[in-house]
Amino acid sequence: MTATTHSAARSRARTGGPKDDGPKILEHVLGWALVVVLAMFVTQAGLM
């Protein structure tokens, strides 16, 4: 019974939790790009 439970748990889709080992550098680059684009938008809109 534990083998079926274990294989069923392993076949579930990953949700990207804290233990997800993805491309961290890409995540950081995209995050900083979003910050830069947001800063450019705020500056162009005259909000700052």
PDB file of N, CA, C and O in Angstrom:
ATOM      1  N   MET A   1       0.817  -1.198   0.000  1.00  0.00           N
ATOM      2  CA  MET A   1       0.000   0.000   0.000  1.00  0.00           C
ATOM      3  C   MET A   1       0.861   1.263   0.000  1.00  0.00           C
ATOM      4  O   MET A   1       0.509   2.237  -0.616  1.00  0.00           O
ATOM      5  N   THR A   2       1.982   1.220   0.670  1.00  0.00           N
ATOM      6  CA  THR A   2       2.832   2.412   0.689  1.00  0.00           C
ATOM      7  C   THR A   2       3.486   2.653  -0.666  1.00  0.00           C
ATOM      8  O   THR A   2       3.771   3.780  -1.021  1.00  0.00           O
ATOM      9  N   ALA A   3       3.704   1.589  -1.443  1.00  0.00           N
ATOM     10  CA  ALA A   3       4.307   1.767  -2.767  1.00  0.00           C
ATOM     11  C   ALA A   3       3.355   2.518  -3.691  1.00  0.00           C
ATOM     12  O   ALA A   3       3.764   3.367  -4.463  1.00  0.00           O
ATOM     13  N   THR A   4       2.058   2.217  -3.615  1.00  0.00           N
ATOM     14  CA  THR A   4       1.101   2.934  -4.467  1.00  0.00           C
ATOM     15  C   THR A   4       0.965   4.384  -4.026  1.00  0.00           C
ATOM     16  O   THR A   4       0.872   5.270  -4.866  1.00  0.00           O
ATOM     17  N   THR A   5       0.966   4.610  -2.745  1.00  0.00           N
ATOM     18  CA  THR A   5       0.877   5.988  -2.252  1.00  0.00           C
ATOM     19  C   THR A   5       2.106   6.783  -2.664  1.00  0.00           C
ATOM     20  O   THR A   5       1.997   7.928  -3.090  1.00  0.00           O
ATOM     21  N   HIS A   6       3.268   6.149  -2.578  1.00  0.00           N
ATOM     22  CA  HIS A   6       4.509   6.835  -2.942  1.00  0.00           C
ATOM     23  C   HIS A   6       4.550   7.153  -4.432  1.00  0.00           C
ATOM     24  O   HIS A   6       4.915   8.263  -4.825  1.00  0.00           O
ATOM     25  N   SER A   7       4.158   6.201  -5.273  1.00  0.00           N
ATOM     26  CA  SER A   7       4.195   6.449  -6.715  1.00  0.00           C
ATOM     27  C   SER A   7       3.131   7.463  -7.119  1.00  0.00           C
ATOM     28  O   SER A   7       3.333   8.250  -8.040  1.00  0.00           O
ATOM     29  N   ALA A   8       1.986   7.484  -6.438  1.00  0.00           N
ATOM     30  CA  ALA A   8       0.946   8.471  -6.746  1.00  0.00           C
ATOM     31  C   ALA A   8       1.406   9.867  -6.342  1.00  0.00           C
ATOM     32  O   ALA A   8       1.152  10.842  -7.047  1.00  0.00           O
ATOM     33  N   ALA A   9       2.109   9.967  -5.229  1.00  0.00           N
ATOM     34  CA  ALA A   9       2.609  11.276  -4.787  1.00  0.00           C
ATOM     35  C   ALA A   9       3.698  11.776  -5.726  1.00  0.00           C
ATOM     36  O   ALA A   9       3.807  12.966  -5.981  1.00  0.00           O
ATOM     37  N   ARG A  10       4.502  10.849  -6.267  1.00  0.00           N
ATOM     38  CA  ARG A  10       5.583  11.264  -7.144  1.00  0.00           C
ATOM     39  C   ARG A  10       5.062  11.681  -8.523  1.00  0.00           C
ATOM     40  O   ARG A  10       5.671  12.492  -9.202  1.00  0.00           O
ATOM     41  N   SER A  11       3.924  11.132  -8.949  1.00  0.00           N
ATOM     42  CA  SER A  11       3.407  11.444 -10.272  1.00  0.00           C
ATOM     43  C   SER A  11       2.641  12.765 -10.311  1.00  0.00           C
ATOM     44  O   SER A  11       2.254  13.221 -11.368  1.00  0.00           O
ATOM     45  N   ARG A  12       2.386  13.376  -9.168  1.00  0.00           N
ATOM     46  CA  ARG A  12       1.688  14.665  -9.146  1.00  0.00           C
ATOM     47  C   ARG A  12       2.553  15.758  -9.755  1.00  0.00           C
ATOM     48  O   ARG A  12       3.778  15.716  -9.703  1.00  0.00           O
ATOM     49  N   ALA A  13       1.906  16.775 -10.276  1.00  0.00           N
ATOM     50  CA  ALA A  13       2.637  17.888 -10.884  1.00  0.00           C
ATOM     51  C   ALA A  13       3.269  18.751  -9.798  1.00  0.00           C
ATOM     52  O   ALA A  13       2.679  18.967  -8.745  1.00  0.00           O
ATOM     53  N   ARG A  14       4.460  19.236 -10.078  1.00  0.00           N
ATOM     54  CA  ARG A  14       5.140  20.137  -9.152  1.00  0.00           C
ATOM     55  C   ARG A  14       4.482  21.502  -9.200  1.00  0.00           C
ATOM     56  O   ARG A  14       4.072  21.958 -10.259  1.00  0.00           O
ATOM     57  N   THR A  15       4.374  22.153  -8.077  1.00  0.00           N
ATOM     58  CA  THR A  15       3.725  23.465  -8.029  1.00  0.00           C
ATOM     59  C   THR A  15       4.726  24.610  -7.940  1.00  0.00           C
ATOM     60  O   THR A  15       4.330  25.761  -7.850  1.00  0.00           O
ATOM     61  N   GLY A  16       6.002  24.309  -7.933  1.00  0.00           N
ATOM     62  CA  GLY A  16       7.010  25.365  -7.877  1.00  0.00           C
ATOM     63  C   GLY A  16       7.199  25.922  -6.483  1.00  0.00           C
ATOM     64  O   GLY A  16       7.364  27.119  -6.303  1.00  0.00           O
ATOM     65  N   GLY A  17       7.163  25.069  -5.504  1.00  0.00           N
ATOM     66  CA  GLY A  17       7.338  25.483  -4.119  1.00  0.00           C
ATOM     67  C   GLY A  17       8.778  25.841  -3.820  1.00  0.00           C
ATOM     68  O   GLY A  17       9.620  25.925  -4.713  1.00  0.00           O
ATOM     69  N   PRO A  18       9.099  26.044  -2.554  1.00  0.00           N
ATOM     70  CA  PRO A  18      10.451  26.464  -2.174  1.00  0.00           C
ATOM     71  C   PRO A  18      11.530  25.440  -2.487  1.00  0.00           C
ATOM     72  O   PRO A  18      12.683  25.799  -2.627  1.00  0.00           O
ATOM     73  N   LYS A  19      11.191  24.169  -2.644  1.00  0.00           N
ATOM     74  CA  LYS A  19      12.203  23.156  -2.933  1.00  0.00           C
ATOM     75  C   LYS A  19      12.376  22.928  -4.426  1.00  0.00           C
ATOM     76  O   LYS A  19      13.041  22.010  -4.835  1.00  0.00           O
ATOM     77  N   ASP A  20      11.762  23.736  -5.241  1.00  0.00           N
ATOM     78  CA  ASP A  20      11.868  23.593  -6.685  1.00  0.00           C
ATOM     79  C   ASP A  20      13.238  24.100  -7.138  1.00  0.00           C
ATOM     80  O   ASP A  20      13.598  25.250  -6.921  1.00  0.00           O
ATOM     81  N   ASP A  21      14.021  23.238  -7.771  1.00  0.00           N
ATOM     82  CA  ASP A  21      15.369  23.609  -8.215  1.00  0.00           C
ATOM     83  C   ASP A  21      15.318  24.024  -9.678  1.00  0.00           C
ATOM     84  O   ASP A  21      15.648  23.260 -10.566  1.00  0.00           O
ATOM     85  N   GLY A  22      14.897  25.234  -9.927  1.00  0.00           N
ATOM     86  CA  GLY A  22      14.807  25.735 -11.287  1.00  0.00           C
ATOM     87  C   GLY A  22      15.999  26.607 -11.626  1.00  0.00           C
ATOM     88  O   GLY A  22      16.950  26.726 -10.853  1.00  0.00           O
ATOM     89  N   PRO A  23      15.969  27.244 -12.788  1.00  0.00           N
ATOM     90  CA  PRO A  23      17.059  28.154 -13.175  1.00  0.00           C
ATOM     91  C   PRO A  23      16.979  29.457 -12.388  1.00  0.00           C
ATOM     92  O   PRO A  23      16.262  30.378 -12.747  1.00  0.00           O
ATOM     93  N   LYS A  24      17.704  29.529 -11.291  1.00  0.00           N
ATOM     94  CA  LYS A  24      17.612  30.680 -10.393  1.00  0.00           C
ATOM     95  C   LYS A  24      18.145  31.962 -11.029  1.00  0.00           C
ATOM     96  O   LYS A  24      17.629  33.042 -10.776  1.00  0.00           O
ATOM     97  N   ILE A  25      19.178  31.872 -11.847  1.00  0.00           N
ATOM     98  CA  ILE A  25      19.748  33.069 -12.468  1.00  0.00           C
ATOM     99  C   ILE A  25      18.730  33.695 -13.418  1.00  0.00           C
ATOM    100  O   ILE A  25      18.584  34.917 -13.466  1.00  0.00           O
ATOM    101  N   LEU A  26      17.992  32.866 -14.147  1.00  0.00           N
ATOM    102  CA  LEU A  26      16.961  33.387 -15.043  1.00  0.00           C
ATOM    103  C   LEU A  26      15.865  34.090 -14.254  1.00  0.00           C
ATOM    104  O   LEU A  26      15.372  35.138 -14.658  1.00  0.00           O
ATOM    105  N   GLU A  27      15.514  33.521 -13.112  1.00  0.00           N
ATOM    106  CA  GLU A  27      14.510  34.126 -12.245  1.00  0.00           C
ATOM    107  C   GLU A  27      14.961  35.500 -11.775  1.00  0.00           C
ATOM    108  O   GLU A  27      14.186  36.456 -11.780  1.00  0.00           O
ATOM    109  N   HIS A  28      16.215  35.616 -11.373  1.00  0.00           N
ATOM    110  CA  HIS A  28      16.744  36.898 -10.898  1.00  0.00           C
ATOM    111  C   HIS A  28      16.790  37.926 -12.025  1.00  0.00           C
ATOM    112  O   HIS A  28      16.432  39.089 -11.828  1.00  0.00           O
ATOM    113  N   VAL A  29      17.238  37.503 -13.190  1.00  0.00           N
ATOM    114  CA  VAL A  29      17.326  38.427 -14.328  1.00  0.00           C
ATOM    115  C   VAL A  29      15.943  38.931 -14.717  1.00  0.00           C
ATOM    116  O   VAL A  29      15.746  40.133 -14.938  1.00  0.00           O
ATOM    117  N   LEU A  30      14.971  38.027 -14.785  1.00  0.00           N
ATOM    118  CA  LEU A  30      13.616  38.451 -15.136  1.00  0.00           C
ATOM    119  C   LEU A  30      13.005  39.341 -14.063  1.00  0.00           C
ATOM    120  O   LEU A  30      12.278  40.286 -14.368  1.00  0.00           O
ATOM    121  N   GLY A  31      13.323  39.079 -12.814  1.00  0.00           N
ATOM    122  CA  GLY A  31      12.835  39.919 -11.724  1.00  0.00           C
ATOM    123  C   GLY A  31      13.386  41.335 -11.809  1.00  0.00           C
ATOM    124  O   GLY A  31      12.648  42.311 -11.672  1.00  0.00           O
ATOM    125  N   TRP A  32      14.677  41.435 -12.060  1.00  0.00           N
ATOM    126  CA  TRP A  32      15.292  42.762 -12.174  1.00  0.00           C
ATOM    127  C   TRP A  32      14.821  43.482 -13.427  1.00  0.00           C
ATOM    128  O   TRP A  32      14.664  44.709 -13.429  1.00  0.00           O
ATOM    129  N   ALA A  33      14.581  42.746 -14.500  1.00  0.00           N
ATOM    130  CA  ALA A  33      14.051  43.370 -15.715  1.00  0.00           C
ATOM    131  C   ALA A  33      12.661  43.951 -15.443  1.00  0.00           C
ATOM    132  O   ALA A  33      12.341  45.046 -15.909  1.00  0.00           O
ATOM    133  N   LEU A  34      11.854  43.239 -14.677  1.00  0.00           N
ATOM    134  CA  LEU A  34      10.536  43.754 -14.311  1.00  0.00           C
ATOM    135  C   LEU A  34      10.654  45.020 -13.471  1.00  0.00           C
ATOM    136  O   LEU A  34       9.906  45.983 -13.675  1.00  0.00           O
ATOM    137  N   VAL A  35      11.612  45.051 -12.563  1.00  0.00           N
ATOM    138  CA  VAL A  35      11.828  46.244 -11.732  1.00  0.00           C
ATOM    139  C   VAL A  35      12.224  47.436 -12.602  1.00  0.00           C
ATOM    140  O   VAL A  35      11.717  48.548 -12.411  1.00  0.00           O
ATOM    141  N   VAL A  36      13.110  47.207 -13.565  1.00  0.00           N
ATOM    142  CA  VAL A  36      13.566  48.288 -14.441  1.00  0.00           C
ATOM    143  C   VAL A  36      12.418  48.804 -15.309  1.00  0.00           C
ATOM    144  O   VAL A  36      12.232  50.015 -15.455  1.00  0.00           O
ATOM    145  N   VAL A  37      11.629  47.892 -15.861  1.00  0.00           N
ATOM    146  CA  VAL A  37      10.496  48.307 -16.691  1.00  0.00           C
ATOM    147  C   VAL A  37       9.481  49.083 -15.864  1.00  0.00           C
ATOM    148  O   VAL A  37       8.949  50.110 -16.311  1.00  0.00           O
ATOM    149  N   LEU A  38       9.223  48.638 -14.659  1.00  0.00           N
ATOM    150  CA  LEU A  38       8.292  49.352 -13.772  1.00  0.00           C
ATOM    151  C   LEU A  38       8.827  50.737 -13.424  1.00  0.00           C
ATOM    152  O   LEU A  38       8.076  51.725 -13.423  1.00  0.00           O
ATOM    153  N   ALA A  39      10.124  50.851 -13.163  1.00  0.00           N
ATOM    154  CA  ALA A  39      10.722  52.153 -12.861  1.00  0.00           C
ATOM    155  C   ALA A  39      10.646  53.084 -14.074  1.00  0.00           C
ATOM    156  O   ALA A  39      10.368  54.283 -13.922  1.00  0.00           O
ATOM    157  N   MET A  40      10.856  52.537 -15.262  1.00  0.00           N
ATOM    158  CA  MET A  40      10.745  53.359 -16.468  1.00  0.00           C
ATOM    159  C   MET A  40       9.304  53.848 -16.663  1.00  0.00           C
ATOM    160  O   MET A  40       9.077  55.004 -17.014  1.00  0.00           O
ATOM    161  N   PHE A  41       8.342  52.988 -16.411  1.00  0.00           N
ATOM    162  CA  PHE A  41       6.938  53.372 -16.538  1.00  0.00           C
ATOM    163  C   PHE A  41       6.567  54.459 -15.529  1.00  0.00           C
ATOM    164  O   PHE A  41       5.916  55.438 -15.875  1.00  0.00           O
ATOM    165  N   VAL A  42       7.016  54.305 -14.292  1.00  0.00           N
ATOM    166  CA  VAL A  42       6.711  55.288 -13.252  1.00  0.00           C
ATOM    167  C   VAL A  42       7.342  56.636 -13.609  1.00  0.00           C
ATOM    168  O   VAL A  42       6.730  57.692 -13.445  1.00  0.00           O
ATOM    169  N   THR A  43       8.572  56.612 -14.106  1.00  0.00           N
ATOM    170  CA  THR A  43       9.249  57.850 -14.486  1.00  0.00           C
ATOM    171  C   THR A  43       8.565  58.534 -15.669  1.00  0.00           C
ATOM    172  O   THR A  43       8.352  59.738 -15.664  1.00  0.00           O
ATOM    173  N   GLN A  44       8.212  57.751 -16.677  1.00  0.00           N
ATOM    174  CA  GLN A  44       7.560  58.317 -17.868  1.00  0.00           C
ATOM    175  C   GLN A  44       6.174  58.851 -17.535  1.00  0.00           C
ATOM    176  O   GLN A  44       5.732  59.830 -18.138  1.00  0.00           O
ATOM    177  N   ALA A  45       5.484  58.234 -16.589  1.00  0.00           N
ATOM    178  CA  ALA A  45       4.141  58.671 -16.214  1.00  0.00           C
ATOM    179  C   ALA A  45       4.187  59.913 -15.334  1.00  0.00           C
ATOM    180  O   ALA A  45       3.155  60.521 -15.071  1.00  0.00           O
ATOM    181  N   GLY A  46       5.364  60.286 -14.875  1.00  0.00           N
ATOM    182  CA  GLY A  46       5.509  61.472 -14.040  1.00  0.00           C
ATOM    183  C   GLY A  46       5.069  61.252 -12.604  1.00  0.00           C
ATOM    184  O   GLY A  46       4.744  62.212 -11.902  1.00  0.00           O
ATOM    185  N   LEU A  47       5.061  60.024 -12.169  1.00  0.00           N
ATOM    186  CA  LEU A  47       4.644  59.715 -10.795  1.00  0.00           C
ATOM    187  C   LEU A  47       5.799  59.864  -9.803  1.00  0.00           C
ATOM    188  O   LEU A  47       5.583  59.815  -8.607  1.00  0.00           O
ATOM    189  N   MET A  48       6.984  60.066 -10.335  1.00  0.00           N
ATOM    190  CA  MET A  48       8.150  60.189  -9.440  1.00  0.00           C
ATOM    191  C   MET A  48       9.044  61.328  -9.893  1.00  0.00           C
ATOM    192  O   MET A  48       9.268  61.557 -11.038  1.00  0.00           O
TER     193      MET A  48
END
